[in-house]
Coordinates of C-alpha atoms in Angstrom, one line a residue:
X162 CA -9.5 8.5 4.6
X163 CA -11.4 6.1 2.6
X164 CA -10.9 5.0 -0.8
X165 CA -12.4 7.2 -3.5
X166 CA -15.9 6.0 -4.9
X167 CA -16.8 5.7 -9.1
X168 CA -18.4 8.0 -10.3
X169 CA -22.1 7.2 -11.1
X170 CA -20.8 7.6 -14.5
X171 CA -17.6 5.9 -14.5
X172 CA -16.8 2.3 -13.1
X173 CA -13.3 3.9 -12.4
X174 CA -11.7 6.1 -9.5
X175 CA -10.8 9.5 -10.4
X176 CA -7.4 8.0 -8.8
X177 CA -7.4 5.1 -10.6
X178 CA -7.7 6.7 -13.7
X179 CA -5.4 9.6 -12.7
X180 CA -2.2 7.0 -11.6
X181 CA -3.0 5.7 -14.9
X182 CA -2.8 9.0 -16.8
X183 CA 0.4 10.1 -14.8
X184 CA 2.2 6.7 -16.0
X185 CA 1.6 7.7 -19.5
X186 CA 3.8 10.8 -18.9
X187 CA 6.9 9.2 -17.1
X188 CA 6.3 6.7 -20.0
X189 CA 6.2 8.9 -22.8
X190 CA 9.2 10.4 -21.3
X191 CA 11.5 7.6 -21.6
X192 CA 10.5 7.1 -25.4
X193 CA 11.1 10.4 -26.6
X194 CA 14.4 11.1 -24.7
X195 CA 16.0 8.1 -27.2
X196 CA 13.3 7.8 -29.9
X197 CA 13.9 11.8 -30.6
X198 CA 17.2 12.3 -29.6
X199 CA 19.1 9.2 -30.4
X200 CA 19.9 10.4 -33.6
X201 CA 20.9 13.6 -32.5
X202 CA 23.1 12.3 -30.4
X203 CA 25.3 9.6 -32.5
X204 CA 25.4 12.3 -35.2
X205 CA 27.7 14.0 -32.9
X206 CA 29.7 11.1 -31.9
X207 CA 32.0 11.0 -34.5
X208 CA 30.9 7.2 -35.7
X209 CA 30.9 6.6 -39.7
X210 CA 27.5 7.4 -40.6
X211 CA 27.2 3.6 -42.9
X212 CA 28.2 1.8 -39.9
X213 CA 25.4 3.5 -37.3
X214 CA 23.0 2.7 -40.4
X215 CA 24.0 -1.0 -39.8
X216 CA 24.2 -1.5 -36.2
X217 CA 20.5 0.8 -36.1
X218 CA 19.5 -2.0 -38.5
X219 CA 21.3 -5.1 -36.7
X220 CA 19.2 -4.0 -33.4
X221 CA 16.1 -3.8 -34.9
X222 CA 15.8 -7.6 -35.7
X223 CA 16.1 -7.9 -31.7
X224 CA 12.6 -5.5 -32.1
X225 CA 11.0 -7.9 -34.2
X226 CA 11.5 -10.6 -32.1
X227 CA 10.8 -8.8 -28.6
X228 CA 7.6 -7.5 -29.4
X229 CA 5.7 -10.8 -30.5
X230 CA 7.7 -12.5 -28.1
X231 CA 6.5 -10.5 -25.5
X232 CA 3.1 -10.7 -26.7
X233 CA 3.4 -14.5 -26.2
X234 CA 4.6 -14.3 -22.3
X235 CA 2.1 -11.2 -22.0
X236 CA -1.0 -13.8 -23.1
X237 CA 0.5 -16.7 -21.3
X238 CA 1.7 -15.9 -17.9
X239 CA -1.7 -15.4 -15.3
X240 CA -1.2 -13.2 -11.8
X241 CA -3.7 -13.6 -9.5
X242 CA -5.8 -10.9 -9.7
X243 CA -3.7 -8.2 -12.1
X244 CA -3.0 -8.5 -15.7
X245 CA -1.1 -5.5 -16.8
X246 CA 0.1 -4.1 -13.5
X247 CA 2.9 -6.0 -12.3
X248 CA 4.3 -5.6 -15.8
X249 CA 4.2 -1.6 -15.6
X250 CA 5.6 -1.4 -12.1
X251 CA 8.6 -3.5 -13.5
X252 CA 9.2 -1.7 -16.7
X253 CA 9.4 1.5 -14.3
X254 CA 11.8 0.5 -13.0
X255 CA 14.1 -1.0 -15.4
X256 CA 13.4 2.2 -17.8
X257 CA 15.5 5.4 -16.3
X258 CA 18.3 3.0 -16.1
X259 CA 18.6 1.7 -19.8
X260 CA 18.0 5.8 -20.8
X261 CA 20.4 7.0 -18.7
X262 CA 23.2 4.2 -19.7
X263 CA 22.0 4.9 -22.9
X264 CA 23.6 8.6 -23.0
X265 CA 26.2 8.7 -20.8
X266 CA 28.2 6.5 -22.8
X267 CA 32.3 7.2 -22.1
X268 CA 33.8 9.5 -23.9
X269 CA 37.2 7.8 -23.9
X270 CA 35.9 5.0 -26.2
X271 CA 36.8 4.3 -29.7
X272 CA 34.5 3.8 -32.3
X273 CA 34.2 0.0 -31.9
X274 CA 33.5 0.5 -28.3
X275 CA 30.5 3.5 -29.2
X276 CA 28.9 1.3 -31.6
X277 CA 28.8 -1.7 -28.8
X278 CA 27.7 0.8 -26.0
X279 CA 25.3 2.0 -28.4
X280 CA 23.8 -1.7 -29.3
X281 CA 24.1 -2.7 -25.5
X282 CA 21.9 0.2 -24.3
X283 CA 19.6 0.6 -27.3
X284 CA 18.4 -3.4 -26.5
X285 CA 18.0 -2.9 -22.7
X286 CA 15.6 0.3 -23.4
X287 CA 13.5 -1.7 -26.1
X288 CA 13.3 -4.1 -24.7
X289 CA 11.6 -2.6 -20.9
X290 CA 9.9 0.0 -23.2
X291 CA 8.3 -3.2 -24.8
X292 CA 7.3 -4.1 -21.4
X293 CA 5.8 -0.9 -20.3
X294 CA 4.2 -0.6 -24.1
X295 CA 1.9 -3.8 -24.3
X296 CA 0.1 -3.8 -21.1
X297 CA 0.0 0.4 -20.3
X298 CA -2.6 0.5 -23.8
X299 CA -4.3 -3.3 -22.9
X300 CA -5.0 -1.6 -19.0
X301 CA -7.6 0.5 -20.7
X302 CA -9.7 -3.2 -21.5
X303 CA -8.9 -4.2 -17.9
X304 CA -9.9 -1.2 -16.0
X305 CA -13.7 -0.9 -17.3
X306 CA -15.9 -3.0 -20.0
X307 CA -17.7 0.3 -21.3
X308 CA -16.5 1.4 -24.8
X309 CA -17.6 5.2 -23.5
X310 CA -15.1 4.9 -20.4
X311 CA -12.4 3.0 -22.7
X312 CA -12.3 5.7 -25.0
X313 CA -12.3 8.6 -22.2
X314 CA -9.7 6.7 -21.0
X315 CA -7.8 6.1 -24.1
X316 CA -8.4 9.7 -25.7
X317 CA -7.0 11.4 -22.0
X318 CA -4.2 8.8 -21.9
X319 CA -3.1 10.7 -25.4
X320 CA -3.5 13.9 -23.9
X321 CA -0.8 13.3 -21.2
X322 CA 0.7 11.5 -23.7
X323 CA 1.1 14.6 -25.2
X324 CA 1.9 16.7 -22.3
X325 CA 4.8 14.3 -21.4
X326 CA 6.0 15.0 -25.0
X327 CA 6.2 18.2 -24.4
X328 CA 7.3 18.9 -21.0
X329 CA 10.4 15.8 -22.3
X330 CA 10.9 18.1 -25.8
X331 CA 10.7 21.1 -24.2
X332 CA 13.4 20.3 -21.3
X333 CA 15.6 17.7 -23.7
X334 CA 15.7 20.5 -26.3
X335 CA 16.6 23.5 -24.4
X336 CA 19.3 21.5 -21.9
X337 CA 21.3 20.2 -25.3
X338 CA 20.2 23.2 -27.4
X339 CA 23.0 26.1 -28.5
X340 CA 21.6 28.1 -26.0
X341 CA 22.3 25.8 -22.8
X342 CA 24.7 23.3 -24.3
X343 CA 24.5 20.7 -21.5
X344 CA 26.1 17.5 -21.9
X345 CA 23.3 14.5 -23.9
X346 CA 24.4 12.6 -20.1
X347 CA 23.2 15.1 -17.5
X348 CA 20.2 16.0 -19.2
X349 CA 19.3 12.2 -19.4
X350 CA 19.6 12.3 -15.6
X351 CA 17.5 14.9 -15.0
X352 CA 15.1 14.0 -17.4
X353 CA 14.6 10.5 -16.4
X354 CA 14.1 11.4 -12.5
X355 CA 11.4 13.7 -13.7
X356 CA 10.0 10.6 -15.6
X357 CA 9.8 8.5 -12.7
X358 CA 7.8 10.7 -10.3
X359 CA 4.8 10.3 -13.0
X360 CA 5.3 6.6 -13.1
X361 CA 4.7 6.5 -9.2
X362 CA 0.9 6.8 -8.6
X363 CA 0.4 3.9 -10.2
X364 CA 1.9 1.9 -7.5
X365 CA -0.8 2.6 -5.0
X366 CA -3.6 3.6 -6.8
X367 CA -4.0 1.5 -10.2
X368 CA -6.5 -1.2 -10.1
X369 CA -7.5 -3.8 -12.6
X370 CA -11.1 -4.6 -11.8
X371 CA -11.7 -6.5 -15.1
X372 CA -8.5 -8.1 -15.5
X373 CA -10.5 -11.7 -16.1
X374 CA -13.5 -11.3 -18.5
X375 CA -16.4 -13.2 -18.5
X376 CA -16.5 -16.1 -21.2
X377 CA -19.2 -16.2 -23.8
X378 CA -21.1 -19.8 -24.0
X379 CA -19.8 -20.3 -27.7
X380 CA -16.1 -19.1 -26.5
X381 CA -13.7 -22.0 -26.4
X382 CA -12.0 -22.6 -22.7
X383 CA -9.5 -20.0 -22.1
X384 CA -5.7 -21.9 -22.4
X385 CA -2.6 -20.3 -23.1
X386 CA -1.8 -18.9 -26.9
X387 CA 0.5 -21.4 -28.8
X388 CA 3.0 -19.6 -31.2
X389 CA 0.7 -21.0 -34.3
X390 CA -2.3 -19.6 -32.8
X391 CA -1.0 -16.1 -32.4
X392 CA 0.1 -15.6 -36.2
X393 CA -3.5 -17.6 -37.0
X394 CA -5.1 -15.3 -35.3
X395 CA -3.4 -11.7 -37.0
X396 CA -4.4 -13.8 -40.2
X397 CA -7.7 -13.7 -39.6
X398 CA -8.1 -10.0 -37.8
X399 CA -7.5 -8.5 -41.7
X400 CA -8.2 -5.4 -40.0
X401 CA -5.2 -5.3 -38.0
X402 CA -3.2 -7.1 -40.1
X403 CA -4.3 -4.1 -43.1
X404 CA -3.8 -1.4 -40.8
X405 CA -0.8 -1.6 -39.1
X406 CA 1.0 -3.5 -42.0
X407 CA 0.3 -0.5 -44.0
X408 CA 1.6 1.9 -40.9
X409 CA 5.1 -0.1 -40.6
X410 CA 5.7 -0.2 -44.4
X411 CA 4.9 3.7 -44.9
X412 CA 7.1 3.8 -41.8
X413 CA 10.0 2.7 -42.5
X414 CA 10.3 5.0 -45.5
X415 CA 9.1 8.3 -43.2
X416 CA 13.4 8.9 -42.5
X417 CA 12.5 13.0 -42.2
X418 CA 14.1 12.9 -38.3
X419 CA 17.2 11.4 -39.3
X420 CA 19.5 14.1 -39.2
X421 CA 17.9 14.7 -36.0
X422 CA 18.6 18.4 -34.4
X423 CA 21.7 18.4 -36.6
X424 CA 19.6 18.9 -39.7
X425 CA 17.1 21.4 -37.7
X426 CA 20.4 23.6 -37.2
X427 CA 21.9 23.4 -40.6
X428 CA 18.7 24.0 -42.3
X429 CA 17.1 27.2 -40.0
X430 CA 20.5 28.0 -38.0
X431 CA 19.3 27.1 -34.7
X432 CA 16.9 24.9 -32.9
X433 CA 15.3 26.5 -30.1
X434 CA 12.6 27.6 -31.8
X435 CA 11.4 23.9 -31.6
X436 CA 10.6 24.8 -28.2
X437 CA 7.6 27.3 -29.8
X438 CA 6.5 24.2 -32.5
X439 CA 6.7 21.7 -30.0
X440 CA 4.3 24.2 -27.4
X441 CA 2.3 25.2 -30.7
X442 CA 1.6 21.3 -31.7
X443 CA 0.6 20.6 -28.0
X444 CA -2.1 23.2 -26.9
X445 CA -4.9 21.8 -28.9
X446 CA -4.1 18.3 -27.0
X447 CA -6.1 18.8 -23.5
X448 CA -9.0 20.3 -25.3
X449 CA -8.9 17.9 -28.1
X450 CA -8.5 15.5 -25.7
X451 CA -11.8 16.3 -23.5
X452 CA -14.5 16.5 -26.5
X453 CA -13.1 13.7 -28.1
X454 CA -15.4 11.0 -26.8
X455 CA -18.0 13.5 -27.7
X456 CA -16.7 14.0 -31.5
X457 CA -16.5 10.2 -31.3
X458 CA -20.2 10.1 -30.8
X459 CA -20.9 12.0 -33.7
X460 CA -18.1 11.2 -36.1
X461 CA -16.8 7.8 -37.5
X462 CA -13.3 7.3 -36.3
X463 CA -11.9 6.4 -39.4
X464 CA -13.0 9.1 -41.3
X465 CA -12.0 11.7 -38.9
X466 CA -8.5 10.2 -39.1
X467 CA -8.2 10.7 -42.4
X468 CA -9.8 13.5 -42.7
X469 CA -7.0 15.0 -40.3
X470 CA -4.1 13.6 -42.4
X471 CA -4.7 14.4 -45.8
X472 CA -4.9 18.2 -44.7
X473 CA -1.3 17.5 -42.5
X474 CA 0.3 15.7 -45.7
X475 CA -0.5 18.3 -47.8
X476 CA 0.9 21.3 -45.6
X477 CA 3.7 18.5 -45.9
X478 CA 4.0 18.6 -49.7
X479 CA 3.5 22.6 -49.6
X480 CA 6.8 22.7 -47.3
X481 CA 8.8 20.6 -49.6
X482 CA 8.6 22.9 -52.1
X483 CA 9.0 26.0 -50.2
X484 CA 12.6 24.9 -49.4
X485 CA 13.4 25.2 -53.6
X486 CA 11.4 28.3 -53.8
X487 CA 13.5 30.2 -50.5
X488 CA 10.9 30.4 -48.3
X489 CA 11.3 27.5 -45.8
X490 CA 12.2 29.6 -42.3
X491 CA 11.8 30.0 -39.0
X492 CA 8.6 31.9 -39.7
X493 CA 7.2 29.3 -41.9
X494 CA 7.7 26.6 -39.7
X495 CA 6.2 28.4 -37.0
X496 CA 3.3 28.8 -38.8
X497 CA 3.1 25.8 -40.2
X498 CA 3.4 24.0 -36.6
X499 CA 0.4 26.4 -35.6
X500 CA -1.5 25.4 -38.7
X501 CA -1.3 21.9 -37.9
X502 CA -1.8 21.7 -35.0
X503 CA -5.3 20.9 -34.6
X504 CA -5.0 17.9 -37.3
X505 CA -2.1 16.2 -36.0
X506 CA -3.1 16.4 -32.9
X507 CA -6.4 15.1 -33.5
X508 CA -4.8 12.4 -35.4
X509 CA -2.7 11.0 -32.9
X510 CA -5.5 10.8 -30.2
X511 CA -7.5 8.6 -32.8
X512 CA -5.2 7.1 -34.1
X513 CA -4.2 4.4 -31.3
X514 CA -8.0 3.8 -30.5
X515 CA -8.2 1.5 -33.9
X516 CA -6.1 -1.5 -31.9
X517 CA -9.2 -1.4 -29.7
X518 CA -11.5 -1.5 -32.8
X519 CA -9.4 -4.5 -33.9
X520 CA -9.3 -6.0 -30.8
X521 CA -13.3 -6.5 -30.5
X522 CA -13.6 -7.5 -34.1
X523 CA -11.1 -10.3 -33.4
X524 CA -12.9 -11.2 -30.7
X525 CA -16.0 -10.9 -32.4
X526 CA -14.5 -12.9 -35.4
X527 CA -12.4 -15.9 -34.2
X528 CA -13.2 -15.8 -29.9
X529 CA -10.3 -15.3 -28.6
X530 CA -9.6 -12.3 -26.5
X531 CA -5.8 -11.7 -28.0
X532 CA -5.3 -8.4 -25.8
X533 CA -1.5 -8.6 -25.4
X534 CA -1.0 -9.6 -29.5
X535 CA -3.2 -6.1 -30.6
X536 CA -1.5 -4.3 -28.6
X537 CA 2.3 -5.6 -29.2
X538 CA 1.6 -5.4 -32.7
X539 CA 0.4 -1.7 -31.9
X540 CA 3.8 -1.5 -30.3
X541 CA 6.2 -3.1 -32.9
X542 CA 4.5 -1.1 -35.6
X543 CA 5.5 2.5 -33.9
X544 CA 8.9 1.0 -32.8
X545 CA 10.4 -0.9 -35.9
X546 CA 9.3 1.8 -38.2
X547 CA 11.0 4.4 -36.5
X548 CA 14.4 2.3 -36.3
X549 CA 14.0 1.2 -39.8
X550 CA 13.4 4.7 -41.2
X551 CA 16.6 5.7 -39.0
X552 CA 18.8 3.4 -40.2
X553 CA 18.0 4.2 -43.6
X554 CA 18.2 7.7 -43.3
X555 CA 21.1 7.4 -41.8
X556 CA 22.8 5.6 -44.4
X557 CA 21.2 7.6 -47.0
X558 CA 22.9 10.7 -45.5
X559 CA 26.0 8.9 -45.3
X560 CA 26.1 9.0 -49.6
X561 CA 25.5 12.7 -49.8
X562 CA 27.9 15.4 -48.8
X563 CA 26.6 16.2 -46.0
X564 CA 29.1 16.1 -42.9
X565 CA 29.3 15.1 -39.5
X566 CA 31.2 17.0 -36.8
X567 CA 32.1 15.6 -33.3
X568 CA 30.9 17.7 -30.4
X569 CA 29.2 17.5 -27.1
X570 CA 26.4 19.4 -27.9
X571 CA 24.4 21.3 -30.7
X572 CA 26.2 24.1 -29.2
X573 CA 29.1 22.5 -30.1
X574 CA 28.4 23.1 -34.1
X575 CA 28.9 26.6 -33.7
X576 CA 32.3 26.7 -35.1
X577 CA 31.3 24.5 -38.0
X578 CA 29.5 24.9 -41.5
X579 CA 28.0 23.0 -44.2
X580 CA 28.1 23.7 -48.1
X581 CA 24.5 24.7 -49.7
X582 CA 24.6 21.8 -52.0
X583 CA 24.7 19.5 -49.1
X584 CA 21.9 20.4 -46.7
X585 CA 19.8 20.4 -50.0
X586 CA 20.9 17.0 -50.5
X587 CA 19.9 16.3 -47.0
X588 CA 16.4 17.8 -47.3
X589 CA 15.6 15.6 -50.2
X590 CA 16.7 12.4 -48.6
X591 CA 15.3 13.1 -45.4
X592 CA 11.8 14.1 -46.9
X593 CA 11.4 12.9 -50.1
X594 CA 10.7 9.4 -49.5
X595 CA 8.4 9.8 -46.8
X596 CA 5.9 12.0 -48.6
X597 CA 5.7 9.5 -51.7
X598 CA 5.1 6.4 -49.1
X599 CA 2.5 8.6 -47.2
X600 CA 0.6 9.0 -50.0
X601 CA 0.6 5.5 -51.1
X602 CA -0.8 4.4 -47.9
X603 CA -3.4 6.7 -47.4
X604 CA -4.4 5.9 -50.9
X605 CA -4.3 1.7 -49.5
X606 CA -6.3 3.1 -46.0
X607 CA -9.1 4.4 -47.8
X608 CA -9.3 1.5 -50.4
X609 CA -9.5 -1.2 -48.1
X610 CA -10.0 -0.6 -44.6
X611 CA -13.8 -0.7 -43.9
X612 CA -14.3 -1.2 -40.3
X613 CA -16.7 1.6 -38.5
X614 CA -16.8 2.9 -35.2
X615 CA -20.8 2.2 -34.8
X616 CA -20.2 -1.8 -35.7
X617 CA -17.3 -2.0 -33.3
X618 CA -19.4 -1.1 -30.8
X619 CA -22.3 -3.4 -31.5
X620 CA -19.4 -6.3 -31.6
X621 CA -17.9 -4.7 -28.2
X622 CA -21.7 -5.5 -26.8
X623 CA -21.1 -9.4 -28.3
X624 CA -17.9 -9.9 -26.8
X625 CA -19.3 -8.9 -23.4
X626 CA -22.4 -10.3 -23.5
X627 CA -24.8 -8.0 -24.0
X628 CA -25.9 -9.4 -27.3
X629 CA -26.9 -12.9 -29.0
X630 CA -24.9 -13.6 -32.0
X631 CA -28.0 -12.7 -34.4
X632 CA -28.9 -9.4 -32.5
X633 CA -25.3 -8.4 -33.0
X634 CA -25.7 -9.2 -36.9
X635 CA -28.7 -7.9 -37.3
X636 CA -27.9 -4.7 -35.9
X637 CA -24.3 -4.3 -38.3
X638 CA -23.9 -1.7 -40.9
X639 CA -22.4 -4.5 -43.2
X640 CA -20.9 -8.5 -42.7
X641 CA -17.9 -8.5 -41.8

């Protein structure tokens, strides 16, 4: 059999572009299975709550440096022909390893020994997530030139995305759940080898058919970044700079998952019915997913994205209050999931799409094609965030009276209970601080961020081409 032909309308295989999709999933699955459950999991590991807060903090200056750092060898080091593809191929297979070390950690050590098990294995998996994270996002630049097909490409890569979410939520949950109450190590196994057979197809069939772009006659010859260059060049893209500086502050104070499923538990009494959330959150995703490019067409990214938030944050502010007034249950969170569903979901397929936006417009802005510093920066700000907010969250749960218990499993809480004072005192510091800093930064979003989909895509033109520098101004909503 031959090799499958583009479409007419496409410069991509349906192969290509599937292998690519598939590696999102097995992606996706390693970053949930320790961004979701880590906390979960050390929570029942019998560690002082102020010393995981530390070491969670400690390992996150290792994420500050990987991420740029990686950036820097991502931009510097040249294959032949292939950009982002060697890169993925190696992070899949250096990923089910550090996940699985990461959870089958012995159960003979002391404390001393956890918390070094812990830092060992929490390095090794950001560090090949970091890996798999730069150049998986930058393969949508290389594998077409056509801001239609890049954002098919990018809107479906959130869709499976999502689908590898929810197949990893739905088996991660249930396996560790009360109801199963397999071990945190087997379910890693399993879950990881399911991981990998998504990350295969793009072994044989992914293709990087743009990996070299053509250079502009006012573009500067192509050499490798210098470290000064890369932080002169996030000084002058203010729009990625504004956007994801505002995402990792926000971020860090967003520490609602750090009580993990031990929270869920103590709060609702059980946590299968995440299952139903997690399913309810997910069904919009392939249809979203497919008249995206079309909404795109019609609708400014930007304001659909926040459009889409404000109406999530304030089912979010409605729920906070509902715990005080007794009527935060199963039921309501049900609801609420299937409520916001459609925003959330809509948000998250935009959402990434803006390091593309900022990409061409620091292109368009300063020449240089920076594809591995967008996206690494796209990378560190959903990473550090995350750890940051744990840490804290962590450490704020370790001042109120809320207790840990040692066991092998959520199953394993059965026996145990918490006073009402204390999961109250949970439920503010887990939620309180996130709501105040989401506000604040939608507030800073709409304010200042001023970059439009329809100028993007005049500057996208520029950058390949298509356009004189004076058509391309001409033709701009506003200077930029």
């Amino acid at each position: 059999m031959g090799t499958p032909k583009a479409s007419k309308k496409y410069s991509t295989t349906l192969m290509e572009r599937g292998s690519f999709w598939f590696y999102g999933i097995g992606m996706i699955f390693y970053y949930m299975i320790v961004g979701s459950y880590m906390n979960t999991f050390l929570l029942l590991q019998g560690i002082d709550l102020a010393k995981i807060a530390v070491i969670l903090l400690v390992v996150k200056i290792w994420d500050a440096v990987n991420d740029p750092l990686f950036a820097y060898i991502f931009d510097r080091v040249k294959f032949k022909k292939e950009k982002c593809l060697p890169w993925l191929r190696l992070a899949a297979l250096l990923m089910p390893l550090a996940c699985i070390g990461f959870f089958n950690m012995p159960t003979g050590l002391g404390e001393f020994g956890k918390l070094a098990w812990f830092t060992v294995f929490y390095v090794l998996w950001d560090a090949t997530y970091t890996i798999c994270d730069v150049p998986f996002f930058s393969m949508t630049t290389t594998m077409s030139v056509d801001m239609n097909e890049r954002n098919m490409l990018f809107s479906v890569a959130r869709v499976f995305h999502g689908a590898g979410n929810l197949f990893c939520t739905t088996m991660m949950t249930w396996m560790i759940g009360e109801k199963c109450g397999m071990a945190f190590g087997k379910a890693a196994i399993i879950t990881c080898l399911v991981g990998a057979v998504f990350t295969l197809p793009l072994f044989f069939w992914g293709k990087e058919k743009y990996a070299i772009l053509p250079k502009r006659e006012d573009e500067e010859e192509s050499h490798p970044f210098t470290l000064r260059e890369m932080f002169s060049y996030l000084k002058q893209n203010k729009y990625l700079t504004l956007l994801y500086g505002i995402q990792i502050a926000s971020g860090c104070l967003c520490v609602g998952g750090a009580a993990g499923m031990v929270g869920t538990y103590f709060i609702y009494g059980q946590t299968s019915f995440g299952i139903i959330t997690t399913w309810l959150n997910m069904i919009p995703g392939p249809v979203l997913g497919l008249l995206l490019p079309l909404i795109l067409k019609k609708v400014d990214r930007f304001k659909l994205y926040m459009t889409c938030n404000i109406f999530s944050f304030a089912w979010s502010v409605l729920t906070f209050f509902a715990y005080f007034m007794g009527w935060l249950n199963v039921t309501w969170a049900i609801v609420g999931s299937a409520l916001t569903a459609i925003p959330t979901t809509m948000s998250g397929l935009v959402g990434y799409m803006f390091t593309i936006d900022a990409l061409e417009y620091g292109r368009y802005k300063t020449g240089i094609n920076a594809v591995g510093i967008n996206f690494a920066v796209q990378t560190f700000s959903a990473k550090f965030p995350g750890a940051i907010a744990s840490s804290l969250g962590v450490w704020l749960l370790s001042l109120t009276s809320f207790v840990m218990y040692e066991a092998d499993s959520i199953a394993g809480l059965a026996n145990f209970t918490q006073t009402e004072q204390a999961v109250t005192e949970m439920w503010l510091v887990t939620q309180l601080p996130g709501l105040i800093a989401t506000f604040i930064s939608y507030a800073l979003l709409i304010c200042f961020y001023k970059l439009r989909s329809k100028d993007v895509a005049i500057m996208a033109k520029y950058n390949a081409g298509e356009l004189t520098r004076e058509e391309a101004d001409s033709l701009m909503s506003r200077k930029y």
